[in-house]
mmCIF file of C-alpha atoms and ligand atoms in Angstrom:
data_model
loop_
_atom_site.group_PDB
_atom_site.id
_atom_site.type_symbol
_atom_site.label_atom_id
_atom_site.label_comp_id
_atom_site.label_asym_id
_atom_site.label_seq_id
_atom_site.Cartn_x
_atom_site.Cartn_y
_atom_site.Cartn_z
ATOM 1 C CA MET K 1 137.859 147.091 180.720
ATOM 2 C CA LYS K 2 135.999 148.882 178.245
ATOM 3 C CA PRO K 3 137.482 150.889 175.328
ATOM 4 C CA THR K 4 137.100 154.355 175.500
ATOM 5 C CA ARG K 5 135.865 156.173 172.643
ATOM 6 C CA PRO K 6 138.054 159.282 171.620
ATOM 7 C CA PHE K 7 136.362 162.892 172.771
ATOM 8 C CA ASP K 8 134.495 164.039 169.901
ATOM 9 C CA PRO K 9 133.465 168.074 170.500
ATOM 10 C CA THR K 10 130.616 167.775 167.854
ATOM 11 C CA PRO K 11 127.404 169.264 170.297
ATOM 12 C CA VAL K 12 124.911 166.996 170.940
ATOM 13 C CA ILE K 13 121.194 167.667 172.485
ATOM 14 C CA THR K 14 119.662 164.518 173.282
ATOM 15 C CA ILE K 15 115.401 164.672 173.649
ATOM 16 C CA ASP K 16 114.627 161.455 175.262
ATOM 17 C CA GLY K 17 110.556 160.203 176.492
ATOM 18 C CA PRO K 18 108.288 157.849 176.481
ATOM 19 C CA THR K 19 105.795 157.032 173.278
ATOM 20 C CA ALA K 20 103.953 160.629 172.011
ATOM 21 C CA SER K 21 105.570 162.583 174.609
ATOM 22 C CA GLY K 22 106.257 165.414 171.879
ATOM 23 C CA LYS K 23 110.128 164.333 171.181
ATOM 24 C CA GLY K 24 109.810 164.254 167.205
ATOM 25 C CA THR K 25 107.624 167.243 167.278
ATOM 26 C CA VAL K 26 110.293 169.316 169.259
ATOM 27 C CA ALA K 27 113.280 167.991 167.916
ATOM 28 C CA ALA K 28 112.841 169.047 164.461
ATOM 29 C CA PRO K 29 112.276 172.439 165.182
ATOM 30 C CA VAL K 30 115.023 172.311 167.836
ATOM 31 C CA ALA K 31 117.454 171.012 165.143
ATOM 32 C CA ALA K 32 116.178 173.753 162.380
ATOM 33 C CA THR K 33 116.637 176.452 164.938
ATOM 34 C CA LEU K 34 120.061 175.832 165.601
ATOM 35 C CA GLY K 35 121.467 174.303 162.151
ATOM 36 C CA PHE K 36 121.997 170.840 163.397
ATOM 37 C CA HIS K 37 121.376 167.133 162.053
ATOM 38 C CA LEU K 38 118.712 165.153 163.491
ATOM 39 C CA LEU K 39 118.539 161.516 164.320
ATOM 40 C CA ASP K 40 114.748 159.830 164.741
ATOM 41 C CA SER K 41 115.986 156.785 166.475
ATOM 42 C CA GLY K 42 112.784 155.530 167.119
ATOM 43 C CA ALA K 43 112.459 155.267 163.237
ATOM 44 C CA LEU K 44 115.847 153.131 162.804
ATOM 45 C CA TYR K 45 113.479 150.691 165.230
ATOM 46 C CA ARG K 46 110.700 151.173 162.971
ATOM 47 C CA LEU K 47 112.831 150.473 160.195
ATOM 48 C CA ALA K 48 113.876 147.274 161.989
ATOM 49 C CA ALA K 49 110.173 146.215 162.956
ATOM 50 C CA LEU K 50 109.099 146.751 159.465
ATOM 51 C CA ALA K 51 112.078 144.579 157.927
ATOM 52 C CA SER K 52 110.922 141.882 160.307
ATOM 53 C CA PHE K 53 107.472 141.568 158.838
ATOM 54 C CA ARG K 54 108.618 141.970 155.237
ATOM 55 C CA TYR K 55 111.158 139.302 155.180
ATOM 56 C CA ASN K 56 109.456 136.992 157.896
ATOM 57 C CA VAL K 57 111.992 137.434 160.647
ATOM 58 C CA ASP K 58 110.359 136.219 164.009
ATOM 59 C CA LYS K 59 110.175 139.332 166.352
ATOM 60 C CA ASP K 60 111.744 137.071 169.581
ATOM 61 C CA ASP K 61 114.661 135.454 167.296
ATOM 62 C CA ALA K 62 117.657 138.241 168.381
ATOM 63 C CA GLN K 63 120.032 136.693 166.408
ATOM 64 C CA ALA K 64 117.946 136.477 163.172
ATOM 65 C CA LEU K 65 117.030 140.154 163.658
ATOM 66 C CA ALA K 66 119.784 141.617 164.221
ATOM 67 C CA THR K 67 121.132 139.761 160.956
ATOM 68 C CA LEU K 68 118.437 141.688 159.543
ATOM 69 C CA ILE K 69 119.539 144.948 160.933
ATOM 70 C CA ASP K 70 123.256 144.587 159.600
ATOM 71 C CA SER K 71 122.059 143.662 155.833
ATOM 72 C CA LEU K 72 119.567 146.667 155.547
ATOM 73 C CA HIS K 73 120.099 149.554 153.371
ATOM 74 C CA ILE K 74 118.467 152.521 155.357
ATOM 75 C CA THR K 75 118.487 156.189 153.663
ATOM 76 C CA PHE K 76 116.943 159.244 155.275
ATOM 77 C CA ARG K 77 116.586 162.267 152.465
ATOM 78 C CA GLU K 78 114.458 165.411 152.940
ATOM 79 C CA GLY K 79 111.703 164.071 155.065
ATOM 80 C CA CYS K 80 111.849 160.805 153.008
ATOM 81 C CA THR K 81 112.896 157.528 154.886
ATOM 82 C CA GLN K 82 113.603 154.721 152.324
ATOM 83 C CA LEU K 83 114.603 150.726 153.233
ATOM 84 C CA ASP K 84 116.074 148.844 150.605
ATOM 85 C CA GLY K 85 115.365 151.108 148.177
ATOM 86 C CA LEU K 86 111.343 151.436 149.123
ATOM 87 C CA ASP K 87 109.869 154.759 150.276
ATOM 88 C CA VAL K 88 108.314 153.717 153.609
ATOM 89 C CA SER K 89 107.980 157.154 155.773
ATOM 90 C CA THR K 90 104.108 156.283 155.890
ATOM 91 C CA GLU K 91 104.501 152.828 156.430
ATOM 92 C CA ILE K 92 106.905 153.006 159.449
ATOM 93 C CA ARG K 93 104.165 155.468 161.192
ATOM 94 C CA ALA K 94 101.303 152.919 161.886
ATOM 95 C CA GLU K 95 100.359 151.384 165.389
ATOM 96 C CA GLU K 96 101.270 147.986 164.427
ATOM 97 C CA VAL K 97 104.955 148.509 163.268
ATOM 98 C CA GLY K 98 105.142 151.074 166.618
ATOM 99 C CA ASN K 99 104.336 147.421 168.855
ATOM 100 C CA ARG K 100 107.058 145.409 166.991
ATOM 101 C CA ALA K 101 109.533 148.208 167.382
ATOM 102 C CA SER K 102 109.014 148.120 170.727
ATOM 103 C CA ALA K 103 108.527 144.579 171.089
ATOM 104 C CA ILE K 104 112.042 144.143 168.915
ATOM 105 C CA ALA K 105 113.721 146.720 171.098
ATOM 106 C CA VAL K 106 113.866 144.398 174.283
ATOM 107 C CA HIS K 107 116.860 142.595 172.875
ATOM 108 C CA PRO K 108 120.137 143.795 173.521
ATOM 109 C CA ASP K 109 121.413 142.560 170.445
ATOM 110 C CA VAL K 110 118.703 144.352 168.212
ATOM 111 C CA ARG K 111 120.276 147.319 170.099
ATOM 112 C CA HIS K 112 123.752 146.672 169.784
ATOM 113 C CA ALA K 113 123.176 146.600 165.964
ATOM 114 C CA LEU K 114 121.706 149.954 165.643
ATOM 115 C CA ILE K 115 124.736 151.652 167.886
ATOM 116 C CA VAL K 116 126.901 152.279 164.908
ATOM 117 C CA ARG K 117 124.058 153.235 162.897
ATOM 118 C CA GLN K 118 122.849 155.851 165.407
ATOM 119 C CA ARG K 119 126.206 157.210 166.372
ATOM 120 C CA ALA K 120 127.055 157.953 162.681
ATOM 121 C CA PHE K 121 124.856 160.965 162.633
ATOM 122 C CA ARG K 122 126.915 163.029 165.235
ATOM 123 C CA LYS K 123 128.204 165.283 162.517
ATOM 124 C CA ARG K 124 129.229 169.278 162.498
ATOM 125 C CA PRO K 125 128.033 171.508 163.315
ATOM 126 C CA GLY K 126 125.846 169.406 165.830
ATOM 127 C CA LEU K 127 123.329 166.952 166.405
ATOM 128 C CA VAL K 128 119.561 166.880 167.959
ATOM 129 C CA ALA K 129 118.987 163.020 168.459
ATOM 130 C CA ASP K 130 115.133 161.819 169.979
ATOM 131 C CA GLY K 131 114.412 158.375 171.723
ATOM 132 C CA ARG K 132 114.497 156.221 174.489
ATOM 133 C CA ASP K 133 118.298 155.937 175.402
ATOM 134 C CA MET K 134 119.876 158.829 173.557
ATOM 135 C CA GLY K 135 121.255 160.398 176.736
ATOM 136 C CA THR K 136 122.104 157.237 178.738
ATOM 137 C CA VAL K 137 123.429 154.653 175.626
ATOM 138 C CA ILE K 138 124.167 156.024 172.634
ATOM 139 C CA PHE K 139 125.272 159.227 173.766
ATOM 140 C CA PRO K 140 126.020 159.862 177.210
ATOM 141 C CA ASP K 141 128.586 162.872 176.716
ATOM 142 C CA ALA K 142 126.049 164.975 175.267
ATOM 143 C CA THR K 143 126.043 168.705 175.687
ATOM 144 C CA LEU K 144 122.298 168.997 176.787
ATOM 145 C CA LYS K 145 120.041 165.939 177.795
ATOM 146 C CA VAL K 146 116.203 166.557 177.814
ATOM 147 C CA PHE K 147 113.948 163.867 179.350
ATOM 148 C CA LEU K 148 110.227 165.196 178.059
ATOM 149 C CA THR K 149 107.274 163.511 179.457
ATOM 150 C CA ALA K 150 103.653 164.049 179.639
ATOM 151 C CA SER K 151 100.584 162.517 181.020
ATOM 152 C CA VAL K 152 99.104 159.243 179.013
ATOM 153 C CA GLU K 153 95.894 160.862 178.077
ATOM 154 C CA VAL K 154 97.595 163.933 176.629
ATOM 155 C CA ARG K 155 99.883 161.298 174.810
ATOM 156 C CA ALA K 156 96.966 159.853 173.599
ATOM 157 C CA ALA K 157 95.147 162.697 172.195
ATOM 158 C CA ARG K 158 98.435 163.551 170.355
ATOM 159 C CA ARG K 159 99.063 160.113 168.936
ATOM 160 C CA HIS K 160 95.183 160.197 167.732
ATOM 161 C CA LYS K 161 95.606 163.243 166.016
ATOM 162 C CA GLN K 162 98.645 162.420 164.415
ATOM 163 C CA LEU K 163 97.508 159.322 162.932
ATOM 164 C CA MET K 164 94.021 160.538 161.909
ATOM 165 C CA GLN K 165 96.582 163.299 159.767
ATOM 166 C CA LYS K 166 98.411 160.585 158.314
ATOM 167 C CA GLY K 167 95.417 159.142 157.102
ATOM 168 C CA PHE K 168 95.397 155.612 159.446
ATOM 169 C CA SER K 169 92.211 154.883 161.740
ATOM 170 C CA ALA K 170 92.736 155.199 165.247
ATOM 171 C CA ASN K 171 90.627 154.141 168.485
ATOM 172 C CA MET K 172 91.254 156.230 171.828
ATOM 173 C CA ASP K 173 90.411 153.613 173.834
ATOM 174 C CA ASN K 174 92.865 151.202 171.873
ATOM 175 C CA LEU K 175 95.475 153.667 171.886
ATOM 176 C CA LEU K 176 95.450 154.089 175.597
ATOM 177 C CA ARG K 177 95.872 150.819 175.903
ATOM 178 C CA ASP K 178 98.446 150.251 173.590
ATOM 179 C CA LEU K 179 100.852 153.084 175.086
ATOM 180 C CA ARG K 180 100.153 151.893 178.574
ATOM 181 C CA GLU K 181 101.438 148.430 177.400
ATOM 182 C CA ARG K 182 104.114 149.734 175.424
ATOM 183 C CA ASP K 183 105.190 152.611 178.428
ATOM 184 C CA ALA K 184 105.338 149.462 180.942
ATOM 185 C CA ARG K 185 107.415 147.187 178.169
ATOM 186 C CA ASP K 186 110.094 150.109 177.450
ATOM 187 C CA THR K 187 110.319 151.133 181.033
ATOM 188 C CA SER K 188 110.520 147.499 182.490
ATOM 189 C CA ARG K 189 113.209 145.782 179.530
ATOM 190 C CA ALA K 190 116.541 145.182 180.927
ATOM 191 C CA ALA K 191 118.177 146.318 178.008
ATOM 192 C CA ALA K 192 118.527 150.384 177.590
ATOM 193 C CA SER K 193 115.152 150.456 179.988
ATOM 194 C CA LEU K 194 113.401 154.233 179.607
ATOM 195 C CA LYS K 195 114.509 156.423 181.884
ATOM 196 C CA PRO K 196 115.834 160.029 182.356
ATOM 197 C CA ALA K 197 119.835 160.138 182.540
ATOM 198 C CA ALA K 198 121.088 161.104 185.731
ATOM 199 C CA ASP K 199 122.239 164.396 184.366
ATOM 200 C CA ALA K 200 118.723 165.093 182.200
ATOM 201 C CA LYS K 201 116.416 167.861 182.612
ATOM 202 C CA THR K 202 112.891 166.836 182.842
ATOM 203 C CA LEU K 203 110.460 168.909 180.696
ATOM 204 C CA ASP K 204 106.482 168.175 180.928
ATOM 205 C CA THR K 205 105.112 169.127 177.969
ATOM 206 C CA SER K 206 101.104 168.399 178.660
ATOM 207 C CA GLY K 207 100.479 172.105 179.009
ATOM 208 C CA LEU K 208 103.285 173.484 176.988
ATOM 209 C CA SER K 209 102.345 174.294 173.238
ATOM 210 C CA VAL K 210 105.656 173.151 171.035
ATOM 211 C CA ASP K 211 107.059 176.692 170.502
ATOM 212 C CA GLN K 212 107.202 176.898 174.589
ATOM 213 C CA ALA K 213 109.025 173.484 174.535
ATOM 214 C CA VAL K 214 111.618 174.311 171.945
ATOM 215 C CA GLU K 215 112.522 178.188 173.591
ATOM 216 C CA GLN K 216 112.993 175.868 176.671
ATOM 217 C CA ILE K 217 115.088 173.609 175.023
ATOM 218 C CA ILE K 218 117.297 176.619 173.142
ATOM 219 C CA PHE K 219 117.466 178.324 176.158
ATOM 220 C CA TRP K 220 119.000 175.158 178.042
ATOM 221 C CA PHE K 221 121.412 174.947 175.512
ATOM 222 C CA SER K 222 122.618 178.726 175.186
ATOM 223 C CA GLU K 223 123.139 177.939 179.260
ATOM 224 C CA VAL K 224 125.128 174.908 178.779
ATOM 225 C CA ARG K 225 127.401 176.067 175.747
ATOM 226 C CA VAL K 226 129.115 179.547 177.044
HETATM 227 O O1 DC H 1 110.112 156.757 169.220
HETATM 228 P P1 DC H 1 109.143 155.531 168.317
HETATM 229 O O2 DC H 1 107.627 155.539 168.875
HETATM 230 O O3 DC H 1 109.263 155.942 167.148
HETATM 231 O O4 DC H 1 109.785 154.633 169.092
HETATM 232 C C1 DC H 1 109.111 153.233 168.242
HETATM 233 C C2 DC H 1 109.791 151.975 169.384
HETATM 234 O O5 DC H 1 111.270 152.073 169.411
HETATM 235 C C3 DC H 1 109.593 152.541 171.099
HETATM 236 O O6 DC H 1 108.577 151.879 171.656
HETATM 237 C C4 DC H 1 110.848 152.028 171.542
HETATM 238 C C5 DC H 1 111.917 151.467 170.228
HETATM 239 N N1 DC H 1 112.500 152.665 170.356
HETATM 240 C C6 DC H 1 113.751 152.220 171.305
HETATM 241 O O7 DC H 1 114.255 151.314 172.138
HETATM 242 N N2 DC H 1 115.156 152.905 171.719
HETATM 243 C C7 DC H 1 115.066 154.393 171.111
HETATM 244 N N3 DC H 1 115.987 155.047 171.237
HETATM 245 C C8 DC H 1 113.900 154.477 170.166
HETATM 246 C C9 DC H 1 112.479 153.544 169.986
#
């Protein structure tokens, strides 16, 4: 029998969805508006991916990756993400790192190694957690579960803009191809595949501004909180 976790009354809003659906862009202002903590779970997968490059661990060696993850010293502080004492905030946003993150995320051992670190973010007064499996696996008892979608073209254009702003070079055709590949891998993997939780509310952000998406989520939260 699976051990049950004790009931935690700390509210959690989960925001899941495919790459570049706007999760991070929307999660940050939702957390700021409510004064909640923020978990960017993709950043943890990206940190693990970057570490695998740094320490030469094969992307298919699940056990070695899990051991590596257990040994990593990770800190998130005021917009700065550190890996073993070095600021890697920009480096983890590179497409190469995102693609490696998606590749190592298929291993159940890797996902398992990251569970405790993710759940540790649940602290008062509340948490907004964004990722792929926040509502299905990590916080199945979340107060509100949102699944963001947007067309692949809109997502590629957003990713292009983000990368240019961060000083990376980017090509739309390559981005579209990478997004489609990453969607297919994230959706079809056996472990915690990308899908909405049965009790999630779906929000298509293709035609929405960030403010509109944030407002909708805050409204849904106000409805379930009373
Ligand atoms: O959200 P992102 O692009 O930063 O995530 C990078 C990759 O990490 C993504 O392609 C799949 C993986 N990931 C995951 O499997 N589960 C999560 N909760 C978050 C990210």
